[in-house]
Short mmCIF file of N, CA and C in Angstrom, two decimals:
data_model
loop_
_atom_site.label_atom_id
_atom_site.label_comp_id
_atom_site.label_asym_id
_atom_site.label_seq_id
_atom_site.Cartn_x
_atom_site.Cartn_y
_atom_site.Cartn_z
N MET A 15 57.50 83.92 -9.49
CA MET A 15 58.56 83.44 -8.68
C MET A 15 58.72 81.96 -8.98
N PRO A 16 59.91 81.36 -8.92
CA PRO A 16 60.10 79.96 -9.19
C PRO A 16 59.36 79.10 -8.21
N PRO A 17 58.84 77.98 -8.62
CA PRO A 17 58.11 77.14 -7.71
C PRO A 17 59.03 76.46 -6.73
N PHE A 18 58.57 76.31 -5.49
CA PHE A 18 59.26 75.52 -4.51
C PHE A 18 58.71 74.10 -4.59
N PRO A 19 59.50 73.16 -4.12
CA PRO A 19 58.96 71.79 -4.05
C PRO A 19 57.72 71.75 -3.17
N SER A 20 56.80 70.89 -3.51
CA SER A 20 55.58 70.83 -2.74
C SER A 20 55.89 70.30 -1.32
N GLY A 21 54.93 70.51 -0.45
CA GLY A 21 55.07 70.07 0.93
C GLY A 21 55.46 68.63 1.04
N ILE A 22 56.06 68.27 2.10
CA ILE A 22 56.49 66.90 2.33
C ILE A 22 55.37 66.14 3.00
N ASP A 23 55.18 64.90 2.60
CA ASP A 23 54.11 64.05 3.09
C ASP A 23 54.41 63.53 4.49
N GLY A 24 53.78 64.13 5.49
CA GLY A 24 54.00 63.81 6.86
C GLY A 24 53.64 62.35 7.19
N ALA A 25 52.60 61.85 6.57
CA ALA A 25 52.16 60.47 6.84
C ALA A 25 53.24 59.49 6.35
N ALA A 26 53.83 59.80 5.23
CA ALA A 26 54.87 58.90 4.69
C ALA A 26 56.12 58.93 5.56
N ILE A 27 56.47 60.10 6.09
CA ILE A 27 57.61 60.24 7.02
C ILE A 27 57.32 59.41 8.30
N ASP A 28 56.13 59.61 8.82
CA ASP A 28 55.73 58.92 10.03
C ASP A 28 55.81 57.40 9.83
N THR A 29 55.32 56.97 8.70
CA THR A 29 55.40 55.50 8.36
C THR A 29 56.84 55.06 8.32
N CYS A 30 57.72 55.86 7.71
CA CYS A 30 59.18 55.48 7.62
C CYS A 30 59.77 55.38 9.03
N LEU A 31 59.44 56.38 9.87
CA LEU A 31 59.99 56.34 11.22
C LEU A 31 59.49 55.11 12.02
N THR A 32 58.21 54.76 11.85
CA THR A 32 57.72 53.58 12.48
C THR A 32 58.38 52.30 11.96
N ARG A 33 58.56 52.25 10.65
CA ARG A 33 59.29 51.11 10.05
C ARG A 33 60.72 51.04 10.54
N LEU A 34 61.33 52.17 10.68
CA LEU A 34 62.74 52.22 11.19
C LEU A 34 62.75 51.62 12.60
N ALA A 35 61.80 51.97 13.41
CA ALA A 35 61.75 51.43 14.77
C ALA A 35 61.56 49.92 14.73
N GLN A 36 60.92 49.42 13.70
CA GLN A 36 60.66 47.95 13.56
C GLN A 36 61.86 47.27 12.80
N LYS A 37 62.93 48.01 12.61
CA LYS A 37 64.14 47.46 11.96
C LYS A 37 63.98 47.09 10.51
N ASP A 38 63.06 47.79 9.82
CA ASP A 38 62.89 47.57 8.37
C ASP A 38 64.13 48.12 7.69
N PRO A 39 64.87 47.26 6.93
CA PRO A 39 66.11 47.69 6.29
C PRO A 39 65.95 48.81 5.24
N GLN A 40 64.77 48.95 4.64
CA GLN A 40 64.55 49.93 3.57
C GLN A 40 64.08 51.25 4.14
N ALA A 41 63.66 51.27 5.42
CA ALA A 41 63.05 52.44 6.03
C ALA A 41 63.94 53.67 5.99
N MET A 42 65.22 53.53 6.31
CA MET A 42 66.14 54.67 6.36
C MET A 42 66.30 55.28 4.92
N ALA A 43 66.47 54.43 3.94
CA ALA A 43 66.62 54.92 2.58
C ALA A 43 65.35 55.69 2.14
N ASP A 44 64.18 55.16 2.50
CA ASP A 44 62.94 55.87 2.13
C ASP A 44 62.81 57.20 2.87
N LEU A 45 63.15 57.20 4.15
CA LEU A 45 63.09 58.37 4.97
C LEU A 45 64.04 59.46 4.43
N TYR A 46 65.27 59.01 4.13
CA TYR A 46 66.27 59.93 3.58
C TYR A 46 65.79 60.52 2.28
N GLY A 47 65.28 59.70 1.40
CA GLY A 47 64.78 60.23 0.12
C GLY A 47 63.65 61.22 0.26
N LEU A 48 62.82 61.09 1.23
CA LEU A 48 61.71 62.01 1.47
C LEU A 48 62.15 63.34 2.11
N THR A 49 63.22 63.29 2.90
CA THR A 49 63.50 64.46 3.75
C THR A 49 64.87 65.07 3.59
N ARG A 50 65.72 64.50 2.77
CA ARG A 50 67.14 64.99 2.76
C ARG A 50 67.25 66.47 2.33
N SER A 51 66.45 66.88 1.36
CA SER A 51 66.58 68.29 0.89
C SER A 51 66.20 69.26 2.01
N ALA A 52 65.15 68.95 2.73
CA ALA A 52 64.70 69.85 3.78
C ALA A 52 65.70 69.86 4.97
N VAL A 53 66.14 68.70 5.36
CA VAL A 53 67.11 68.60 6.47
C VAL A 53 68.38 69.31 6.11
N TYR A 54 68.93 69.03 4.95
CA TYR A 54 70.20 69.66 4.57
C TYR A 54 70.02 71.16 4.37
N GLY A 55 68.93 71.57 3.74
CA GLY A 55 68.70 73.01 3.50
C GLY A 55 68.54 73.74 4.81
N PHE A 56 67.88 73.15 5.77
CA PHE A 56 67.67 73.83 7.06
C PHE A 56 69.02 73.87 7.82
N ALA A 57 69.78 72.80 7.80
CA ALA A 57 71.12 72.82 8.45
C ALA A 57 72.00 73.86 7.81
N LEU A 58 71.96 73.94 6.49
CA LEU A 58 72.79 74.89 5.79
C LEU A 58 72.39 76.34 6.06
N SER A 59 71.09 76.55 6.24
CA SER A 59 70.61 77.92 6.54
C SER A 59 71.10 78.41 7.91
N ILE A 60 71.37 77.45 8.80
CA ILE A 60 71.89 77.80 10.12
C ILE A 60 73.41 77.89 10.09
N LEU A 61 74.09 76.94 9.46
CA LEU A 61 75.51 76.84 9.54
C LEU A 61 76.31 77.65 8.50
N LYS A 62 75.74 77.88 7.32
CA LYS A 62 76.38 78.64 6.27
C LYS A 62 77.66 78.00 5.75
N HIS A 63 77.82 76.74 5.92
CA HIS A 63 79.03 76.01 5.55
C HIS A 63 78.62 74.62 5.06
N THR A 64 78.92 74.34 3.78
CA THR A 64 78.41 73.09 3.21
C THR A 64 78.89 71.81 3.95
N GLU A 65 80.16 71.79 4.29
CA GLU A 65 80.65 70.56 4.93
C GLU A 65 80.02 70.39 6.31
N ASP A 66 79.87 71.42 7.06
CA ASP A 66 79.19 71.33 8.35
C ASP A 66 77.72 70.91 8.17
N ALA A 67 77.06 71.46 7.19
CA ALA A 67 75.66 71.08 6.93
C ALA A 67 75.53 69.60 6.51
N GLN A 68 76.49 69.15 5.72
CA GLN A 68 76.50 67.73 5.33
C GLN A 68 76.71 66.85 6.55
N ASP A 69 77.64 67.25 7.43
CA ASP A 69 77.96 66.47 8.62
C ASP A 69 76.73 66.41 9.54
N VAL A 70 76.09 67.58 9.73
CA VAL A 70 74.90 67.58 10.57
C VAL A 70 73.78 66.74 9.97
N THR A 71 73.60 66.79 8.66
CA THR A 71 72.59 66.00 8.02
C THR A 71 72.85 64.51 8.30
N GLN A 72 74.09 64.07 8.18
CA GLN A 72 74.42 62.69 8.51
C GLN A 72 74.15 62.38 9.98
N GLU A 73 74.48 63.33 10.85
CA GLU A 73 74.24 63.09 12.30
C GLU A 73 72.74 62.99 12.61
N VAL A 74 71.91 63.74 11.88
CA VAL A 74 70.48 63.62 12.07
C VAL A 74 70.00 62.24 11.78
N TYR A 75 70.40 61.68 10.72
CA TYR A 75 69.96 60.34 10.34
C TYR A 75 70.55 59.27 11.23
N LEU A 76 71.79 59.47 11.70
CA LEU A 76 72.38 58.54 12.67
C LEU A 76 71.65 58.58 13.98
N GLN A 77 71.26 59.77 14.40
CA GLN A 77 70.52 59.91 15.65
C GLN A 77 69.15 59.25 15.51
N LEU A 78 68.49 59.45 14.38
CA LEU A 78 67.24 58.84 14.12
C LEU A 78 67.33 57.29 14.18
N TYR A 79 68.39 56.80 13.59
CA TYR A 79 68.62 55.35 13.57
C TYR A 79 68.79 54.81 15.00
N ARG A 80 69.65 55.51 15.75
CA ARG A 80 69.97 55.03 17.09
C ARG A 80 68.76 55.11 18.02
N SER A 81 67.91 56.15 17.82
CA SER A 81 66.80 56.32 18.73
C SER A 81 65.45 55.92 18.14
N ALA A 82 65.47 55.16 17.09
CA ALA A 82 64.24 54.80 16.35
C ALA A 82 63.21 54.13 17.27
N GLY A 83 63.67 53.33 18.18
CA GLY A 83 62.77 52.60 19.08
C GLY A 83 62.00 53.52 20.01
N SER A 84 62.49 54.74 20.26
CA SER A 84 61.83 55.66 21.18
C SER A 84 60.87 56.63 20.49
N TYR A 85 60.82 56.53 19.10
CA TYR A 85 59.93 57.48 18.38
C TYR A 85 58.49 57.12 18.66
N ARG A 86 57.69 58.15 18.97
CA ARG A 86 56.24 58.01 19.18
C ARG A 86 55.57 59.05 18.28
N SER A 87 54.74 58.57 17.41
CA SER A 87 54.07 59.49 16.46
C SER A 87 53.18 60.45 17.19
N GLN A 88 53.37 61.74 16.87
CA GLN A 88 52.54 62.80 17.43
C GLN A 88 51.93 63.64 16.32
N GLY A 89 52.01 63.14 15.08
CA GLY A 89 51.38 63.83 13.96
C GLY A 89 52.24 64.89 13.29
N LYS A 90 53.44 65.13 13.73
CA LYS A 90 54.27 66.17 13.13
C LYS A 90 55.70 65.61 12.97
N PRO A 91 55.86 64.59 12.11
CA PRO A 91 57.20 63.99 12.01
C PRO A 91 58.25 64.91 11.38
N MET A 92 57.85 65.79 10.47
CA MET A 92 58.84 66.69 9.86
C MET A 92 59.35 67.70 10.91
N ALA A 93 58.44 68.15 11.74
CA ALA A 93 58.84 69.06 12.83
C ALA A 93 59.82 68.35 13.76
N TYR A 94 59.60 67.07 14.00
CA TYR A 94 60.49 66.27 14.82
C TYR A 94 61.86 66.23 14.22
N LEU A 95 61.98 65.91 12.90
CA LEU A 95 63.27 65.86 12.23
C LEU A 95 63.97 67.22 12.22
N LEU A 96 63.22 68.25 11.97
CA LEU A 96 63.81 69.56 11.88
C LEU A 96 64.24 70.13 13.29
N THR A 97 63.57 69.69 14.31
CA THR A 97 64.01 70.08 15.69
C THR A 97 65.31 69.38 15.95
N ILE A 98 65.46 68.14 15.60
CA ILE A 98 66.78 67.44 15.78
C ILE A 98 67.80 68.12 14.96
N THR A 99 67.50 68.51 13.74
CA THR A 99 68.44 69.20 12.86
C THR A 99 68.90 70.51 13.50
N ARG A 100 67.94 71.25 14.02
CA ARG A 100 68.25 72.56 14.65
C ARG A 100 69.19 72.38 15.83
N HIS A 101 68.88 71.44 16.70
CA HIS A 101 69.71 71.22 17.88
C HIS A 101 71.14 70.81 17.49
N LEU A 102 71.24 69.90 16.57
CA LEU A 102 72.57 69.46 16.14
C LEU A 102 73.33 70.57 15.43
N ALA A 103 72.65 71.38 14.63
CA ALA A 103 73.33 72.51 13.97
C ALA A 103 73.82 73.54 14.99
N LEU A 104 72.94 73.85 15.95
CA LEU A 104 73.37 74.82 16.96
C LEU A 104 74.52 74.27 17.82
N ASP A 105 74.51 72.99 18.10
CA ASP A 105 75.64 72.36 18.81
C ASP A 105 76.90 72.52 18.01
N ARG A 106 76.81 72.27 16.68
CA ARG A 106 77.95 72.40 15.78
C ARG A 106 78.48 73.84 15.86
N LEU A 107 77.54 74.85 15.81
CA LEU A 107 77.99 76.23 15.86
C LEU A 107 78.72 76.54 17.19
N ARG A 108 78.24 75.98 18.27
CA ARG A 108 78.85 76.25 19.56
C ARG A 108 80.27 75.65 19.66
N THR A 109 80.47 74.53 19.03
CA THR A 109 81.75 73.80 19.16
C THR A 109 82.74 74.12 18.08
N ARG A 110 82.30 74.85 17.06
CA ARG A 110 83.22 75.20 15.97
C ARG A 110 84.24 76.16 16.46
N ASP A 111 85.47 76.01 15.95
CA ASP A 111 86.59 76.85 16.37
C ASP A 111 86.40 78.27 15.97
N ARG A 112 85.74 78.57 14.88
CA ARG A 112 85.53 79.91 14.44
C ARG A 112 84.11 80.08 14.02
N VAL A 113 83.71 81.33 14.04
CA VAL A 113 82.36 81.69 13.60
C VAL A 113 82.46 82.03 12.13
N VAL A 114 81.63 81.43 11.30
CA VAL A 114 81.63 81.71 9.90
C VAL A 114 80.64 82.82 9.60
N SER A 115 81.15 83.89 9.05
CA SER A 115 80.26 84.99 8.75
C SER A 115 79.88 84.96 7.26
N LEU A 116 79.01 85.77 6.84
CA LEU A 116 78.60 85.81 5.43
C LEU A 116 79.79 86.20 4.58
N GLU A 117 80.70 86.96 5.13
CA GLU A 117 81.86 87.38 4.34
C GLU A 117 82.87 86.21 4.18
N ASP A 118 82.85 85.25 5.15
CA ASP A 118 83.80 84.15 5.08
C ASP A 118 83.47 83.19 3.93
N VAL A 119 82.22 82.93 3.73
CA VAL A 119 81.83 81.95 2.70
C VAL A 119 80.65 82.52 1.90
N ARG A 120 80.62 82.20 0.67
CA ARG A 120 79.45 82.50 -0.15
C ARG A 120 78.38 81.49 0.15
N THR A 121 77.21 81.93 0.52
CA THR A 121 76.19 80.97 0.90
C THR A 121 75.77 80.17 -0.33
N PRO A 122 75.96 78.86 -0.29
CA PRO A 122 75.56 78.05 -1.40
C PRO A 122 74.05 77.84 -1.43
N PRO A 123 73.49 77.32 -2.47
CA PRO A 123 72.08 77.09 -2.51
C PRO A 123 71.69 76.12 -1.42
N PRO A 124 70.51 76.25 -0.82
CA PRO A 124 70.16 75.42 0.28
C PRO A 124 69.87 73.98 -0.15
N PHE A 125 69.64 73.80 -1.39
CA PHE A 125 69.40 72.47 -1.96
C PHE A 125 69.40 72.67 -3.44
N PRO A 126 69.72 71.63 -4.23
CA PRO A 126 69.39 71.78 -5.65
C PRO A 126 67.89 71.47 -5.66
N ALA A 127 67.09 72.46 -5.93
CA ALA A 127 65.66 72.26 -5.93
C ALA A 127 65.29 71.25 -7.00
N GLU A 128 64.60 70.24 -6.61
CA GLU A 128 64.25 69.18 -7.53
C GLU A 128 63.24 69.79 -8.52
N GLY A 129 63.44 69.44 -9.79
CA GLY A 129 62.56 69.91 -10.85
C GLY A 129 63.01 71.21 -11.45
N LEU A 130 64.06 71.83 -10.93
CA LEU A 130 64.56 73.06 -11.52
C LEU A 130 65.85 72.82 -12.23
N ASP A 131 66.04 73.51 -13.36
CA ASP A 131 67.31 73.37 -14.09
C ASP A 131 68.37 74.19 -13.39
N PRO A 132 69.65 74.06 -13.77
CA PRO A 132 70.74 74.80 -13.11
C PRO A 132 70.54 76.35 -13.10
N ASP A 133 70.03 76.88 -14.20
CA ASP A 133 69.80 78.36 -14.27
C ASP A 133 68.72 78.75 -13.26
N GLN A 134 67.68 77.98 -13.18
CA GLN A 134 66.63 78.28 -12.20
C GLN A 134 67.17 78.18 -10.74
N ASN A 135 68.04 77.21 -10.51
CA ASN A 135 68.63 77.07 -9.19
C ASN A 135 69.47 78.29 -8.83
N LEU A 136 70.19 78.85 -9.82
CA LEU A 136 70.97 80.04 -9.60
C LEU A 136 70.12 81.21 -9.27
N VAL A 137 68.98 81.33 -9.95
CA VAL A 137 68.03 82.42 -9.67
C VAL A 137 67.48 82.27 -8.24
N LEU A 138 67.12 81.03 -7.89
CA LEU A 138 66.58 80.75 -6.55
C LEU A 138 67.65 81.10 -5.50
N GLU A 139 68.89 80.70 -5.77
CA GLU A 139 70.00 80.96 -4.82
C GLU A 139 70.15 82.47 -4.65
N SER A 140 70.17 83.19 -5.75
CA SER A 140 70.40 84.64 -5.66
C SER A 140 69.24 85.34 -4.92
N LEU A 141 68.03 84.86 -5.13
CA LEU A 141 66.88 85.43 -4.41
C LEU A 141 66.97 85.14 -2.93
N LEU A 142 67.30 83.89 -2.55
CA LEU A 142 67.36 83.55 -1.18
C LEU A 142 68.55 84.27 -0.43
N ASN A 143 69.57 84.62 -1.17
CA ASN A 143 70.68 85.34 -0.56
C ASN A 143 70.32 86.79 -0.24
N LEU A 144 69.21 87.27 -0.74
CA LEU A 144 68.71 88.61 -0.42
C LEU A 144 68.09 88.69 1.02
N LEU A 145 67.81 87.52 1.55
CA LEU A 145 67.10 87.44 2.82
C LEU A 145 68.08 87.32 3.99
N GLY A 146 67.64 87.78 5.12
CA GLY A 146 68.41 87.56 6.33
C GLY A 146 68.29 86.07 6.74
N GLN A 147 69.15 85.67 7.64
CA GLN A 147 69.18 84.25 8.01
C GLN A 147 67.81 83.79 8.51
N GLU A 148 67.20 84.46 9.43
CA GLU A 148 65.92 84.00 9.98
C GLU A 148 64.82 84.06 8.97
N GLU A 149 64.81 85.09 8.11
CA GLU A 149 63.81 85.12 7.00
C GLU A 149 63.96 83.91 6.12
N ARG A 150 65.18 83.63 5.75
CA ARG A 150 65.44 82.47 4.85
C ARG A 150 64.98 81.16 5.53
N GLN A 151 65.29 81.03 6.83
CA GLN A 151 64.89 79.79 7.51
C GLN A 151 63.39 79.69 7.59
N VAL A 152 62.70 80.74 7.87
CA VAL A 152 61.24 80.72 7.98
C VAL A 152 60.63 80.37 6.66
N ILE A 153 61.08 81.01 5.57
CA ILE A 153 60.51 80.74 4.27
C ILE A 153 60.84 79.36 3.81
N LEU A 154 62.07 78.88 3.98
CA LEU A 154 62.42 77.52 3.57
C LEU A 154 61.62 76.48 4.35
N LEU A 155 61.51 76.66 5.65
CA LEU A 155 60.79 75.70 6.45
C LEU A 155 59.30 75.60 6.03
N HIS A 156 58.72 76.76 5.79
CA HIS A 156 57.33 76.80 5.41
C HIS A 156 57.14 76.28 4.00
N ALA A 157 57.99 76.68 3.10
CA ALA A 157 57.79 76.30 1.67
C ALA A 157 58.24 74.88 1.38
N LEU A 158 59.35 74.45 1.97
CA LEU A 158 59.89 73.09 1.68
C LEU A 158 59.07 71.97 2.37
N THR A 159 58.64 72.28 3.58
CA THR A 159 58.03 71.19 4.36
C THR A 159 56.57 71.30 4.54
N GLY A 160 56.01 72.45 4.20
CA GLY A 160 54.59 72.63 4.40
C GLY A 160 54.21 72.87 5.88
N LEU A 161 55.20 73.06 6.73
CA LEU A 161 54.90 73.33 8.11
C LEU A 161 54.11 74.59 8.28
N LYS A 162 53.25 74.58 9.26
CA LYS A 162 52.47 75.81 9.56
C LYS A 162 53.41 76.77 10.30
N HIS A 163 53.05 78.04 10.23
CA HIS A 163 53.92 79.07 10.87
C HIS A 163 54.12 78.81 12.38
N ARG A 164 53.14 78.34 13.08
CA ARG A 164 53.34 78.11 14.50
C ARG A 164 54.31 76.96 14.73
N GLU A 165 54.32 75.98 13.81
CA GLU A 165 55.32 74.89 13.90
C GLU A 165 56.68 75.39 13.59
N VAL A 166 56.82 76.29 12.63
CA VAL A 166 58.09 76.89 12.33
C VAL A 166 58.57 77.71 13.56
N ALA A 167 57.66 78.43 14.18
CA ALA A 167 58.00 79.19 15.39
C ALA A 167 58.53 78.28 16.50
N GLN A 168 57.94 77.11 16.67
CA GLN A 168 58.43 76.20 17.68
C GLN A 168 59.79 75.66 17.33
N ILE A 169 60.03 75.29 16.11
CA ILE A 169 61.34 74.78 15.69
C ILE A 169 62.41 75.83 15.86
N LEU A 170 62.14 77.05 15.47
CA LEU A 170 63.13 78.10 15.54
C LEU A 170 63.19 78.77 16.90
N ASP A 171 62.27 78.42 17.79
CA ASP A 171 62.20 79.00 19.10
C ASP A 171 62.00 80.51 19.03
N LEU A 172 61.06 80.92 18.17
CA LEU A 172 60.73 82.32 18.01
C LEU A 172 59.22 82.52 18.30
N PRO A 173 58.81 83.70 18.71
CA PRO A 173 57.42 83.96 18.88
C PRO A 173 56.68 83.89 17.53
N LEU A 174 55.44 83.45 17.53
CA LEU A 174 54.70 83.37 16.29
C LEU A 174 54.60 84.68 15.52
N PRO A 175 54.30 85.79 16.19
CA PRO A 175 54.28 87.10 15.45
C PRO A 175 55.59 87.42 14.73
N THR A 176 56.69 87.05 15.34
CA THR A 176 58.04 87.26 14.71
C THR A 176 58.15 86.44 13.47
N VAL A 177 57.74 85.18 13.55
CA VAL A 177 57.80 84.31 12.37
C VAL A 177 56.90 84.86 11.26
N LEU A 178 55.72 85.27 11.62
CA LEU A 178 54.79 85.85 10.61
C LEU A 178 55.37 87.11 9.94
N SER A 179 55.95 87.96 10.77
CA SER A 179 56.52 89.21 10.14
C SER A 179 57.74 88.88 9.30
N LYS A 180 58.60 87.97 9.73
CA LYS A 180 59.76 87.61 8.96
C LYS A 180 59.36 86.95 7.66
N TYR A 181 58.32 86.12 7.67
CA TYR A 181 57.83 85.48 6.46
C TYR A 181 57.28 86.53 5.52
N SER A 182 56.49 87.44 6.05
CA SER A 182 55.89 88.49 5.22
C SER A 182 56.95 89.40 4.59
N ARG A 183 57.89 89.88 5.43
CA ARG A 183 58.94 90.73 4.93
C ARG A 183 59.82 90.02 3.88
N GLY A 184 60.14 88.76 4.19
CA GLY A 184 60.96 87.96 3.28
C GLY A 184 60.28 87.77 1.93
N MET A 185 59.02 87.44 1.96
CA MET A 185 58.27 87.23 0.73
C MET A 185 58.18 88.53 -0.07
N LYS A 186 58.01 89.62 0.61
CA LYS A 186 57.95 90.93 -0.09
C LYS A 186 59.29 91.21 -0.78
N LYS A 187 60.41 90.93 -0.07
CA LYS A 187 61.71 91.12 -0.67
C LYS A 187 61.87 90.24 -1.90
N LEU A 188 61.46 88.98 -1.79
CA LEU A 188 61.58 88.05 -2.95
C LEU A 188 60.73 88.51 -4.13
N GLN A 189 59.47 88.92 -3.85
CA GLN A 189 58.61 89.39 -4.89
C GLN A 189 59.15 90.64 -5.58
N GLN A 190 59.67 91.54 -4.79
CA GLN A 190 60.21 92.78 -5.34
C GLN A 190 61.44 92.47 -6.21
N ALA A 191 62.30 91.62 -5.73
CA ALA A 191 63.49 91.24 -6.51
C ALA A 191 63.07 90.48 -7.81
N TRP A 192 62.05 89.66 -7.73
CA TRP A 192 61.61 88.92 -8.90
C TRP A 192 61.06 89.88 -9.93
N LYS A 193 60.31 90.90 -9.49
CA LYS A 193 59.74 91.89 -10.41
C LYS A 193 60.87 92.70 -11.14
N GLU A 194 61.93 92.95 -10.40
CA GLU A 194 63.05 93.72 -10.97
C GLU A 194 63.86 92.96 -12.01
N ASN A 195 63.73 91.66 -12.00
CA ASN A 195 64.52 90.86 -12.95
C ASN A 195 63.71 90.54 -14.16
#
C-alpha cells in the first residue's frame, strides 16, 4: 500500500501555538506548514466539497489566531486543531443551502500526499474512495496525524469500539483493493 505521511510532531505544533499566543509573526506560517494537509483533508472528508473545505481550513487558522491567547497546552495539540476543524465543518454543513451527496461531486483527494507523484496520488484517491465517510475519516486521522484511536473517537464523537471496527474494516478494504491491482 502507498505510504502515508508520517505522524505530525505534536511538540512542534504545541510550540507554534504557544508562539502564536506570544504574537510571534512567524508562528502562524510554521503552524500552517505543519498542519495544513491534515486540517484540509479532515475538513474535506466531512464536507465533500473542495471550496467548503478550503473555507473551513481558513476559518480554523483564523479562529486559532483570534483565540491564541486562550490556548493552554494539554499535550494533544493536533486533537485540538482537528476538534476545531470538525466543529467548523459541521457548522458549515448545517448552514449550507443544500446537502452535497457523493453523487453531486466526485470526492477529490483529501490532500496531495507529500512525497507522492501524481500517479500515486490518483491510486491513493481511488483507494480512499472505496471507503465510507467515517472509515475514511478514521483512517486519515490515524494515519495523517498519528492520533491514537481513542483520540480519534473523541474528535469524531464516536465510541472507541466503533472507531476500532471502522479502522479495521477500512484497512481490510484498502488491502484487498491493493492486492487486486
